[in-house]
């Protein structure tokens, strides 16, 4: 919990803007102070993770109650561990019946398929049977499956196993299942941001298990500042991002893993092998106005590795990225480089900027 707060690192620095008259600065400071008085914060547990809200609005308390209800509603649709969720129903009826789905389930499945196509299958929610075999996204505990087991499950993970219609979804074979763990928090963040904006919130941030969205700026007009964690040391960071109105999402093997016989196995599975992805990356941070995209791409690019990810970034709009590689490089795409201050040299990281 402490760590999460540290890595949000919302430093409340006060900047005196050059060019402002003293009066204007004073008025601005007063406005910022008024806004600060309307700060409302809530921490809750949902979707198997800690969620935090930090918003400025005079009706903030009521707005956050609504936001929490919306999260519970979406959790009840998307969860794979809640047995009567829409997604659990879809999984239970695999190979048997199409199930009715809600508009949100339709929207998130549509997005997931879109990102599967965009990443050439690196993002694959149909990887679920193998995720479960490794004991992730289930209550059964982690274990290393045998090669035979993985081979037997591979045919059930094809991404065209899902038939999506307007009001129904259907998994074509018994044993197929989908897992929205790689995209659900991003989708939920976008829904919550829409709710907050509709309610008139212009400044604040939300963190859905580290899946961040920064609304507007700080109350004094300064950009929000976030630390990018050093994947090798949970108390350390490799640099700071300054942003407004954007989502920042990090995926990395260090976030969820287990050890067996001296080997570490993490939760992001390479659909090509059925094993935890080994792409030479320690983490991928995506910066985008769209949190659904940031979430899906952080997972997918972690599977794809640096070169393939940069090739995708060069042709795709609307996102920037910071990669940390196993060989000690921190690589920022040029669109975020100006807003990123590298601070990893003390830990022997080397900094590079990738160009379009
Ligand atoms: P994230 O934390 O967003 O990177 O997502 C990781 C979660 O997504 C895992 O815990 C699994 O539930 C699921 N997942 C694992 N591998 C993949 C994959 N290749 N594509 C999509 N989702 C995945
Ligand atoms: Mg993700």
mmCIF file of C-alpha atoms and ligand atoms in Angstrom:
data_model
loop_
_atom_site.group_PDB
_atom_site.id
_atom_site.type_symbol
_atom_site.label_atom_id
_atom_site.label_comp_id
_atom_site.label_asym_id
_atom_site.label_seq_id
_atom_site.Cartn_x
_atom_site.Cartn_y
_atom_site.Cartn_z
ATOM 1 C CA UNK A 1 0.000 0.000 0.000
ATOM 2 C CA UNK A 2 2.796 2.347 0.973
ATOM 3 C CA UNK A 3 4.607 1.533 -2.217
ATOM 4 C CA UNK A 4 1.592 2.240 -4.377
ATOM 5 C CA UNK A 5 1.242 5.634 -2.816
ATOM 6 C CA UNK A 6 4.929 6.348 -3.300
ATOM 7 C CA UNK A 7 4.753 5.451 -6.948
ATOM 8 C CA UNK A 8 1.850 7.716 -7.565
ATOM 9 C CA UNK A 9 4.224 10.408 -6.330
ATOM 10 C CA UNK A 10 1.836 13.274 -6.630
ATOM 11 C CA UNK A 11 4.239 15.942 -5.560
ATOM 12 C CA UNK A 12 2.415 19.093 -4.678
ATOM 13 C CA UNK A 13 4.975 21.522 -5.969
ATOM 14 C CA UNK A 14 3.983 25.137 -6.296
ATOM 15 C CA UNK A 15 5.162 26.820 -9.443
ATOM 16 C CA UNK A 16 5.139 30.583 -9.860
ATOM 17 C CA UNK A 17 4.459 30.957 -13.542
ATOM 18 C CA UNK A 18 6.785 33.390 -15.211
ATOM 19 C CA UNK A 19 4.994 36.211 -17.027
ATOM 20 C CA UNK A 20 2.175 36.305 -14.479
ATOM 21 C CA UNK A 21 1.529 39.502 -12.700
ATOM 22 C CA UNK A 22 1.585 39.207 -8.937
ATOM 23 C CA UNK A 23 -2.174 39.707 -8.829
ATOM 24 C CA UNK A 24 -2.869 37.001 -11.341
ATOM 25 C CA UNK A 25 -0.609 34.634 -9.455
ATOM 26 C CA UNK A 26 -2.417 35.489 -6.257
ATOM 27 C CA UNK A 27 -5.837 34.877 -7.821
ATOM 28 C CA UNK A 28 -4.614 31.601 -9.213
ATOM 29 C CA UNK A 29 -3.243 30.533 -5.860
ATOM 30 C CA UNK A 30 -6.543 31.383 -4.232
ATOM 31 C CA UNK A 31 -8.470 29.367 -6.811
ATOM 32 C CA UNK A 32 -6.101 26.447 -6.300
ATOM 33 C CA UNK A 33 -6.637 26.692 -2.552
ATOM 34 C CA UNK A 34 -10.406 26.694 -3.008
ATOM 35 C CA UNK A 35 -10.121 23.624 -5.172
ATOM 36 C CA UNK A 36 -7.870 21.918 -2.618
ATOM 37 C CA UNK A 37 -10.636 22.406 -0.044
ATOM 38 C CA UNK A 38 -12.886 20.314 -2.274
ATOM 39 C CA UNK A 39 -10.519 17.360 -2.318
ATOM 40 C CA UNK A 40 -12.237 13.999 -1.864
ATOM 41 C CA UNK A 41 -10.376 10.704 -1.611
ATOM 42 C CA UNK A 42 -11.498 7.095 -1.396
ATOM 43 C CA UNK A 43 -9.523 3.839 -1.323
ATOM 44 C CA UNK A 44 -11.355 0.609 -1.995
ATOM 45 C CA UNK A 45 -10.715 -2.977 -3.036
ATOM 46 C CA UNK A 46 -12.293 -4.219 -6.270
ATOM 47 C CA UNK A 47 -11.354 -6.317 -9.299
ATOM 48 C CA UNK A 48 -8.793 -8.076 -7.134
ATOM 49 C CA UNK A 49 -6.794 -4.913 -6.565
ATOM 50 C CA UNK A 50 -6.555 -1.657 -4.595
ATOM 51 C CA UNK A 51 -8.346 1.276 -6.187
ATOM 52 C CA UNK A 52 -7.832 4.921 -5.259
ATOM 53 C CA UNK A 53 -9.696 8.070 -6.214
ATOM 54 C CA UNK A 54 -8.499 11.614 -5.639
ATOM 55 C CA UNK A 55 -10.832 14.250 -7.056
ATOM 56 C CA UNK A 56 -11.631 17.909 -6.557
ATOM 57 C CA UNK A 57 -15.324 18.805 -6.559
ATOM 58 C CA UNK A 58 -17.737 20.256 -4.023
ATOM 59 C CA UNK A 59 -20.020 17.218 -4.461
ATOM 60 C CA UNK A 60 -17.031 14.890 -4.484
ATOM 61 C CA UNK A 61 -18.363 12.544 -1.832
ATOM 62 C CA UNK A 62 -21.574 11.775 -3.747
ATOM 63 C CA UNK A 63 -19.675 11.514 -7.031
ATOM 64 C CA UNK A 64 -17.259 8.973 -5.562
ATOM 65 C CA UNK A 65 -20.128 6.866 -4.229
ATOM 66 C CA UNK A 66 -21.463 6.768 -7.784
ATOM 67 C CA UNK A 67 -18.008 5.901 -9.133
ATOM 68 C CA UNK A 68 -17.662 3.038 -6.679
ATOM 69 C CA UNK A 69 -21.080 1.696 -7.638
ATOM 70 C CA UNK A 70 -20.079 1.806 -11.289
ATOM 71 C CA UNK A 71 -16.917 -0.161 -10.494
ATOM 72 C CA UNK A 72 -18.958 -2.829 -8.659
ATOM 73 C CA UNK A 73 -21.361 -3.005 -11.603
ATOM 74 C CA UNK A 74 -18.523 -3.535 -14.097
ATOM 75 C CA UNK A 75 -16.768 -6.017 -11.794
ATOM 76 C CA UNK A 76 -19.984 -8.064 -11.676
ATOM 77 C CA UNK A 77 -19.912 -8.189 -15.486
ATOM 78 C CA UNK A 78 -16.209 -8.841 -16.126
ATOM 79 C CA UNK A 79 -14.885 -10.965 -13.264
ATOM 80 C CA UNK A 80 -13.734 -14.517 -13.970
ATOM 81 C CA UNK A 81 -13.814 -15.433 -10.285
ATOM 82 C CA UNK A 82 -17.379 -14.234 -9.595
ATOM 83 C CA UNK A 83 -19.403 -17.225 -10.802
ATOM 84 C CA UNK A 84 -22.476 -15.433 -12.119
ATOM 85 C CA UNK A 85 -20.630 -12.616 -13.935
ATOM 86 C CA UNK A 86 -21.380 -12.186 -17.650
ATOM 87 C CA UNK A 87 -17.874 -13.427 -18.508
ATOM 88 C CA UNK A 88 -18.180 -16.454 -16.175
ATOM 89 C CA UNK A 89 -21.484 -17.305 -17.870
ATOM 90 C CA UNK A 90 -19.792 -17.058 -21.253
ATOM 91 C CA UNK A 91 -16.990 -19.352 -20.077
ATOM 92 C CA UNK A 92 -19.321 -21.868 -18.435
ATOM 93 C CA UNK A 93 -21.379 -22.178 -21.606
ATOM 94 C CA UNK A 94 -18.382 -22.659 -23.904
ATOM 95 C CA UNK A 95 -19.115 -25.169 -26.660
ATOM 96 C CA UNK A 96 -22.733 -25.273 -25.642
ATOM 97 C CA UNK A 97 -24.728 -22.040 -25.854
ATOM 98 C CA UNK A 98 -24.374 -18.357 -26.827
ATOM 99 C CA UNK A 99 -25.057 -16.142 -23.797
ATOM 100 C CA UNK A 100 -26.724 -12.742 -23.609
ATOM 101 C CA UNK A 101 -24.261 -9.956 -22.916
ATOM 102 C CA UNK A 102 -24.594 -6.382 -21.680
ATOM 103 C CA UNK A 103 -23.530 -3.320 -23.695
ATOM 104 C CA UNK A 104 -20.383 -2.955 -21.592
ATOM 105 C CA UNK A 105 -19.413 -6.599 -22.076
ATOM 106 C CA UNK A 106 -19.976 -6.185 -25.797
ATOM 107 C CA UNK A 107 -17.851 -3.039 -25.807
ATOM 108 C CA UNK A 108 -14.931 -4.545 -23.884
ATOM 109 C CA UNK A 109 -14.935 -7.749 -25.970
ATOM 110 C CA UNK A 110 -15.019 -5.663 -29.167
ATOM 111 C CA UNK A 111 -12.036 -3.622 -27.948
ATOM 112 C CA UNK A 112 -10.150 -6.752 -26.896
ATOM 113 C CA UNK A 113 -10.608 -8.269 -30.370
ATOM 114 C CA UNK A 114 -9.495 -4.999 -31.945
ATOM 115 C CA UNK A 115 -6.245 -5.035 -29.938
ATOM 116 C CA UNK A 116 -5.706 -8.723 -30.711
ATOM 117 C CA UNK A 117 -5.783 -7.797 -34.385
ATOM 118 C CA UNK A 118 -3.586 -4.734 -33.903
ATOM 119 C CA UNK A 119 -0.935 -6.716 -32.009
ATOM 120 C CA UNK A 120 -1.112 -9.743 -34.257
ATOM 121 C CA UNK A 121 -2.349 -11.950 -31.425
ATOM 122 C CA UNK A 122 0.060 -10.804 -28.688
ATOM 123 C CA UNK A 123 -2.991 -9.528 -26.822
ATOM 124 C CA UNK A 124 -5.130 -12.633 -26.505
ATOM 125 C CA UNK A 125 -7.933 -12.849 -23.931
ATOM 126 C CA UNK A 126 -8.520 -16.462 -25.112
ATOM 127 C CA UNK A 127 -5.229 -17.387 -23.435
ATOM 128 C CA UNK A 128 -7.314 -17.905 -20.294
ATOM 129 C CA UNK A 129 -7.141 -21.765 -20.118
ATOM 130 C CA UNK A 130 -3.350 -21.484 -19.967
ATOM 131 C CA UNK A 131 -3.394 -18.549 -17.537
ATOM 132 C CA UNK A 132 -5.509 -20.781 -15.295
ATOM 133 C CA UNK A 133 -3.217 -23.787 -15.763
ATOM 134 C CA UNK A 134 -0.431 -21.629 -14.306
ATOM 135 C CA UNK A 135 -2.768 -20.825 -11.412
ATOM 136 C CA UNK A 136 -3.283 -17.150 -12.259
ATOM 137 C CA UNK A 137 -6.786 -15.599 -12.310
ATOM 138 C CA UNK A 138 -8.124 -18.509 -10.243
ATOM 139 C CA UNK A 139 -8.324 -19.213 -6.517
ATOM 140 C CA UNK A 140 -6.460 -22.497 -6.889
ATOM 141 C CA UNK A 141 -2.882 -21.378 -6.355
ATOM 142 C CA UNK A 142 0.097 -21.214 -8.698
ATOM 143 C CA UNK A 143 1.782 -24.260 -10.211
ATOM 144 C CA UNK A 144 3.981 -25.110 -13.191
ATOM 145 C CA UNK A 145 1.919 -27.081 -15.724
ATOM 146 C CA UNK A 146 3.572 -29.902 -17.689
ATOM 147 C CA UNK A 147 4.505 -29.413 -21.349
ATOM 148 C CA UNK A 148 1.886 -32.015 -22.297
ATOM 149 C CA UNK A 149 -0.763 -30.073 -20.434
ATOM 150 C CA UNK A 150 0.183 -26.831 -22.171
ATOM 151 C CA UNK A 151 0.238 -28.499 -25.593
ATOM 152 C CA UNK A 152 -3.205 -29.962 -24.990
ATOM 153 C CA UNK A 153 -4.587 -26.546 -24.027
ATOM 154 C CA UNK A 154 -3.053 -24.580 -26.922
ATOM 155 C CA UNK A 155 -5.865 -25.340 -29.443
ATOM 156 C CA UNK A 156 -8.345 -23.869 -26.952
ATOM 157 C CA UNK A 157 -6.570 -20.506 -26.938
ATOM 158 C CA UNK A 158 -7.076 -19.478 -30.576
ATOM 159 C CA UNK A 159 -8.298 -15.904 -30.673
ATOM 160 C CA UNK A 160 -11.024 -16.662 -33.228
ATOM 161 C CA UNK A 161 -12.662 -19.016 -30.733
ATOM 162 C CA UNK A 162 -15.050 -16.251 -29.692
ATOM 163 C CA UNK A 163 -18.123 -15.455 -31.780
ATOM 164 C CA UNK A 164 -19.373 -11.991 -30.891
ATOM 165 C CA UNK A 165 -22.821 -10.836 -32.045
ATOM 166 C CA UNK A 166 -24.737 -7.662 -31.099
ATOM 167 C CA UNK A 167 -26.347 -9.082 -27.963
ATOM 168 C CA UNK A 168 -24.659 -12.439 -27.508
ATOM 169 C CA UNK A 169 -21.244 -14.024 -27.253
ATOM 170 C CA UNK A 170 -20.256 -17.647 -27.746
ATOM 171 C CA UNK A 171 -17.075 -19.664 -27.235
ATOM 172 C CA UNK A 172 -16.987 -22.359 -29.861
ATOM 173 C CA UNK A 173 -15.380 -25.260 -27.968
ATOM 174 C CA UNK A 174 -15.772 -26.850 -24.570
ATOM 175 C CA UNK A 175 -12.804 -25.796 -22.426
ATOM 176 C CA UNK A 176 -12.370 -22.401 -24.095
ATOM 177 C CA UNK A 177 -12.532 -19.347 -21.866
ATOM 178 C CA UNK A 178 -11.739 -15.633 -21.913
ATOM 179 C CA UNK A 179 -9.974 -13.577 -19.260
ATOM 180 C CA UNK A 180 -10.250 -9.782 -19.315
ATOM 181 C CA UNK A 181 -7.433 -9.295 -16.773
ATOM 182 C CA UNK A 182 -5.314 -7.526 -19.395
ATOM 183 C CA UNK A 183 -7.925 -4.924 -20.368
ATOM 184 C CA UNK A 184 -10.778 -4.695 -17.816
ATOM 185 C CA UNK A 185 -9.113 -2.123 -15.553
ATOM 186 C CA UNK A 186 -8.355 0.155 -18.496
ATOM 187 C CA UNK A 187 -11.920 -0.100 -19.773
ATOM 188 C CA UNK A 188 -13.233 0.582 -16.268
ATOM 189 C CA UNK A 189 -10.908 3.590 -15.925
ATOM 190 C CA UNK A 190 -12.322 5.074 -19.141
ATOM 191 C CA UNK A 191 -15.880 4.558 -17.870
ATOM 192 C CA UNK A 192 -15.058 6.163 -14.519
ATOM 193 C CA UNK A 193 -13.319 9.121 -16.153
ATOM 194 C CA UNK A 194 -16.420 9.668 -18.340
ATOM 195 C CA UNK A 195 -18.579 9.539 -15.204
ATOM 196 C CA UNK A 196 -16.336 12.034 -13.387
ATOM 197 C CA UNK A 197 -16.224 14.399 -16.354
ATOM 198 C CA UNK A 198 -20.025 14.248 -16.729
ATOM 199 C CA UNK A 199 -20.271 15.187 -13.061
ATOM 200 C CA UNK A 200 -18.079 18.232 -13.679
ATOM 201 C CA UNK A 201 -14.791 16.998 -12.203
ATOM 202 C CA UNK A 202 -11.920 18.742 -13.967
ATOM 203 C CA UNK A 203 -8.955 17.891 -11.723
ATOM 204 C CA UNK A 204 -7.928 14.688 -9.992
ATOM 205 C CA UNK A 205 -6.671 11.188 -10.589
ATOM 206 C CA UNK A 206 -7.783 7.603 -10.276
ATOM 207 C CA UNK A 207 -5.652 4.525 -9.770
ATOM 208 C CA UNK A 208 -7.238 1.155 -10.453
ATOM 209 C CA UNK A 209 -4.490 -1.116 -9.191
ATOM 210 C CA UNK A 210 -1.805 1.108 -10.679
ATOM 211 C CA UNK A 211 -3.795 1.638 -13.863
ATOM 212 C CA UNK A 212 -3.715 5.434 -13.677
ATOM 213 C CA UNK A 213 -5.731 8.218 -15.210
ATOM 214 C CA UNK A 214 -4.759 11.811 -14.528
ATOM 215 C CA UNK A 215 -7.656 14.211 -15.039
ATOM 216 C CA UNK A 216 -6.734 17.747 -16.017
ATOM 217 C CA UNK A 217 -3.820 19.153 -14.048
ATOM 218 C CA UNK A 218 -3.078 19.722 -10.389
ATOM 219 C CA UNK A 219 -5.220 22.476 -8.874
ATOM 220 C CA UNK A 220 -2.460 25.048 -9.422
ATOM 221 C CA UNK A 221 -2.259 24.225 -13.130
ATOM 222 C CA UNK A 222 0.968 22.244 -12.873
ATOM 223 C CA UNK A 223 1.268 18.844 -14.536
ATOM 224 C CA UNK A 224 0.845 15.663 -12.506
ATOM 225 C CA UNK A 225 4.109 13.876 -11.839
ATOM 226 C CA UNK A 226 4.407 10.103 -11.777
ATOM 227 C CA UNK A 227 7.311 7.838 -11.030
ATOM 228 C CA UNK A 228 8.099 4.885 -13.311
ATOM 229 C CA UNK A 229 9.080 2.007 -11.062
ATOM 230 C CA UNK A 230 12.407 0.213 -11.281
ATOM 231 C CA UNK A 231 11.196 -3.359 -11.946
ATOM 232 C CA UNK A 232 14.236 -4.715 -10.087
ATOM 233 C CA UNK A 233 13.647 -2.729 -6.902
ATOM 234 C CA UNK A 234 10.167 -1.902 -5.630
ATOM 235 C CA UNK A 235 11.457 1.035 -3.583
ATOM 236 C CA UNK A 236 13.144 2.720 -6.512
ATOM 237 C CA UNK A 237 12.172 4.413 -9.769
ATOM 238 C CA UNK A 238 13.886 5.083 -13.083
ATOM 239 C CA UNK A 239 12.328 8.433 -13.900
ATOM 240 C CA UNK A 240 9.391 10.815 -13.678
ATOM 241 C CA UNK A 241 6.630 11.491 -16.199
ATOM 242 C CA UNK A 242 4.811 14.861 -16.164
ATOM 243 C CA UNK A 243 1.370 14.778 -17.761
ATOM 244 C CA UNK A 244 -2.241 15.947 -17.803
ATOM 245 C CA UNK A 245 -5.387 14.299 -19.178
ATOM 246 C CA UNK A 246 -3.794 10.948 -19.843
ATOM 247 C CA UNK A 247 -3.735 7.379 -18.709
ATOM 248 C CA UNK A 248 -0.484 5.724 -17.669
ATOM 249 C CA UNK A 249 -0.422 1.933 -17.388
ATOM 250 C CA UNK A 250 2.513 -0.363 -16.671
ATOM 251 C CA UNK A 251 2.760 -4.113 -17.285
ATOM 252 C CA UNK A 252 5.645 -6.212 -16.087
ATOM 253 C CA UNK A 253 6.487 -9.707 -14.955
ATOM 254 C CA UNK A 254 7.490 -8.296 -11.554
ATOM 255 C CA UNK A 255 3.875 -7.331 -10.803
ATOM 256 C CA UNK A 256 2.519 -10.863 -10.302
ATOM 257 C CA UNK A 257 4.679 -13.984 -10.158
ATOM 258 C CA UNK A 258 5.597 -17.087 -8.192
ATOM 259 C CA UNK A 259 8.792 -19.062 -7.723
ATOM 260 C CA UNK A 260 9.309 -22.782 -8.034
ATOM 261 C CA UNK A 261 12.626 -24.652 -7.917
ATOM 262 C CA UNK A 262 14.520 -21.370 -8.053
ATOM 263 C CA UNK A 263 12.760 -20.210 -11.205
ATOM 264 C CA UNK A 264 10.344 -17.286 -11.492
ATOM 265 C CA UNK A 265 7.115 -17.545 -13.455
ATOM 266 C CA UNK A 266 4.980 -14.465 -14.109
ATOM 267 C CA UNK A 267 1.407 -13.814 -15.223
ATOM 268 C CA UNK A 268 1.718 -12.498 -18.788
ATOM 269 C CA UNK A 269 1.553 -15.449 -21.132
ATOM 270 C CA UNK A 270 3.002 -15.619 -24.616
ATOM 271 C CA UNK A 271 0.261 -17.233 -26.695
ATOM 272 C CA UNK A 272 2.869 -18.634 -29.078
ATOM 273 C CA UNK A 273 4.489 -20.790 -26.376
ATOM 274 C CA UNK A 274 1.985 -21.068 -23.516
ATOM 275 C CA UNK A 275 4.777 -19.941 -21.160
ATOM 276 C CA UNK A 276 5.301 -16.627 -19.367
ATOM 277 C CA UNK A 277 6.552 -14.166 -22.002
ATOM 278 C CA UNK A 278 10.323 -13.844 -22.279
ATOM 279 C CA UNK A 279 10.773 -10.958 -24.653
ATOM 280 C CA UNK A 280 13.763 -9.235 -23.099
ATOM 281 C CA UNK A 281 11.567 -6.660 -21.349
ATOM 282 C CA UNK A 282 11.160 -6.031 -17.631
ATOM 283 C CA UNK A 283 8.291 -3.575 -18.016
ATOM 284 C CA UNK A 284 6.279 -1.567 -20.506
ATOM 285 C CA UNK A 285 4.570 1.705 -19.586
ATOM 286 C CA UNK A 286 1.990 3.071 -22.014
ATOM 287 C CA UNK A 287 0.844 6.686 -22.016
ATOM 288 C CA UNK A 288 -2.407 7.346 -23.882
ATOM 289 C CA UNK A 289 -5.579 9.398 -23.568
ATOM 290 C CA UNK A 290 -7.403 6.082 -23.782
ATOM 291 C CA UNK A 291 -6.927 3.809 -20.794
ATOM 292 C CA UNK A 292 -8.429 0.746 -22.506
ATOM 293 C CA UNK A 293 -5.750 1.073 -25.143
ATOM 294 C CA UNK A 294 -3.006 1.745 -22.590
ATOM 295 C CA UNK A 295 -3.988 -1.377 -20.633
ATOM 296 C CA UNK A 296 -4.288 -3.740 -23.606
ATOM 297 C CA UNK A 297 -1.111 -2.447 -25.223
ATOM 298 C CA UNK A 298 1.022 -2.569 -22.082
ATOM 299 C CA UNK A 299 0.200 -6.278 -21.794
ATOM 300 C CA UNK A 300 0.648 -6.992 -25.508
ATOM 301 C CA UNK A 301 3.874 -5.013 -25.977
ATOM 302 C CA UNK A 302 5.384 -6.815 -23.008
ATOM 303 C CA UNK A 303 4.823 -10.053 -24.951
ATOM 304 C CA UNK A 304 6.084 -8.577 -28.231
ATOM 305 C CA UNK A 305 9.419 -7.230 -27.011
ATOM 306 C CA UNK A 306 11.126 -3.930 -27.814
ATOM 307 C CA UNK A 307 11.732 -4.075 -31.562
ATOM 308 C CA UNK A 308 8.278 -5.357 -32.528
ATOM 309 C CA UNK A 309 6.682 -2.857 -30.152
ATOM 310 C CA UNK A 310 8.590 0.052 -31.667
ATOM 311 C CA UNK A 311 7.558 -1.085 -35.140
ATOM 312 C CA UNK A 312 3.923 -0.954 -34.015
ATOM 313 C CA UNK A 313 4.412 2.446 -32.335
ATOM 314 C CA UNK A 314 5.885 3.846 -35.561
ATOM 315 C CA UNK A 315 2.684 3.134 -37.494
ATOM 316 C CA UNK A 316 0.097 3.551 -34.739
ATOM 317 C CA UNK A 317 -1.155 6.889 -33.385
ATOM 318 C CA UNK A 318 -2.379 7.801 -29.922
ATOM 319 C CA UNK A 319 0.132 6.233 -27.614
ATOM 320 C CA UNK A 320 3.649 6.672 -26.303
ATOM 321 C CA UNK A 321 5.690 4.167 -24.319
ATOM 322 C CA UNK A 322 8.594 3.691 -21.930
ATOM 323 C CA UNK A 323 10.300 0.296 -22.050
ATOM 324 C CA UNK A 324 12.718 -1.119 -19.495
ATOM 325 C CA UNK A 325 14.815 -3.927 -20.914
ATOM 326 C CA UNK A 326 16.560 -6.863 -19.254
ATOM 327 C CA UNK A 327 19.862 -5.536 -20.542
ATOM 328 C CA UNK A 328 19.457 -2.323 -18.535
ATOM 329 C CA UNK A 329 18.053 0.181 -21.016
ATOM 330 C CA UNK A 330 15.218 2.631 -20.453
ATOM 331 C CA UNK A 331 13.775 3.456 -23.874
ATOM 332 C CA UNK A 332 11.247 6.297 -24.237
ATOM 333 C CA UNK A 333 9.365 6.984 -27.475
ATOM 334 C CA UNK A 334 10.021 10.494 -28.724
ATOM 335 C CA UNK A 335 6.475 11.757 -28.076
ATOM 336 C CA UNK A 336 6.919 11.362 -24.314
ATOM 337 C CA UNK A 337 10.643 12.064 -24.081
ATOM 338 C CA UNK A 338 10.169 15.777 -23.354
ATOM 339 C CA UNK A 339 7.851 14.964 -20.462
ATOM 340 C CA UNK A 340 10.079 12.232 -19.042
ATOM 341 C CA UNK A 341 13.005 12.927 -16.742
ATOM 342 C CA UNK A 342 15.336 9.931 -16.619
ATOM 343 C CA UNK A 343 16.750 9.248 -13.158
ATOM 344 C CA UNK A 344 17.994 5.695 -13.539
ATOM 345 C CA UNK A 345 21.709 6.266 -14.054
ATOM 346 C CA UNK A 346 22.451 5.657 -10.351
ATOM 347 C CA UNK A 347 21.237 2.118 -10.942
ATOM 348 C CA UNK A 348 23.278 1.749 -14.116
ATOM 349 C CA UNK A 349 20.326 2.048 -16.472
ATOM 350 C CA UNK A 350 21.126 3.599 -19.836
ATOM 351 C CA UNK A 351 18.635 6.013 -21.412
ATOM 352 C CA UNK A 352 17.604 6.026 -25.074
ATOM 353 C CA UNK A 353 14.934 7.850 -27.067
ATOM 354 C CA UNK A 354 13.226 5.985 -29.921
ATOM 355 C CA UNK A 355 12.397 8.026 -33.013
ATOM 356 C CA UNK A 356 9.478 7.564 -35.411
HETATM 357 P P1 LIG B 1 -1.796 -6.705 -17.232
HETATM 358 O O1 LIG B 1 -1.587 -6.717 -15.761
HETATM 359 O O2 LIG B 1 -2.749 -5.665 -17.715
HETATM 360 O O3 LIG B 1 -0.541 -6.724 -18.027
HETATM 361 O O4 LIG B 1 -2.560 -8.041 -17.601
HETATM 362 C C1 LIG B 1 -2.109 -9.296 -17.200
HETATM 363 C C2 LIG B 1 -3.302 -10.200 -17.037
HETATM 364 O O5 LIG B 1 -3.922 -10.399 -18.320
HETATM 365 C C3 LIG B 1 -2.910 -11.586 -16.560
HETATM 366 O O6 LIG B 1 -2.986 -11.678 -15.154
HETATM 367 C C4 LIG B 1 -3.931 -12.469 -17.249
HETATM 368 O O7 LIG B 1 -5.139 -12.451 -16.534
HETATM 369 C C5 LIG B 1 -4.158 -11.760 -18.571
HETATM 370 N N1 LIG B 1 -3.210 -12.153 -19.630
HETATM 371 C C6 LIG B 1 -2.069 -12.895 -19.529
HETATM 372 N N2 LIG B 1 -1.457 -13.001 -20.710
HETATM 373 C C7 LIG B 1 -2.209 -12.311 -21.608
HETATM 374 C C8 LIG B 1 -2.114 -12.050 -23.006
HETATM 375 N N3 LIG B 1 -1.090 -12.505 -23.742
HETATM 376 N N4 LIG B 1 -3.091 -11.308 -23.585
HETATM 377 C C9 LIG B 1 -4.127 -10.820 -22.846
HETATM 378 N N5 LIG B 1 -4.280 -11.023 -21.536
HETATM 379 C C10 LIG B 1 -3.338 -11.756 -20.919
HETATM 380 MG MG1 LIG B 2 -3.051 -4.703 -19.484
#
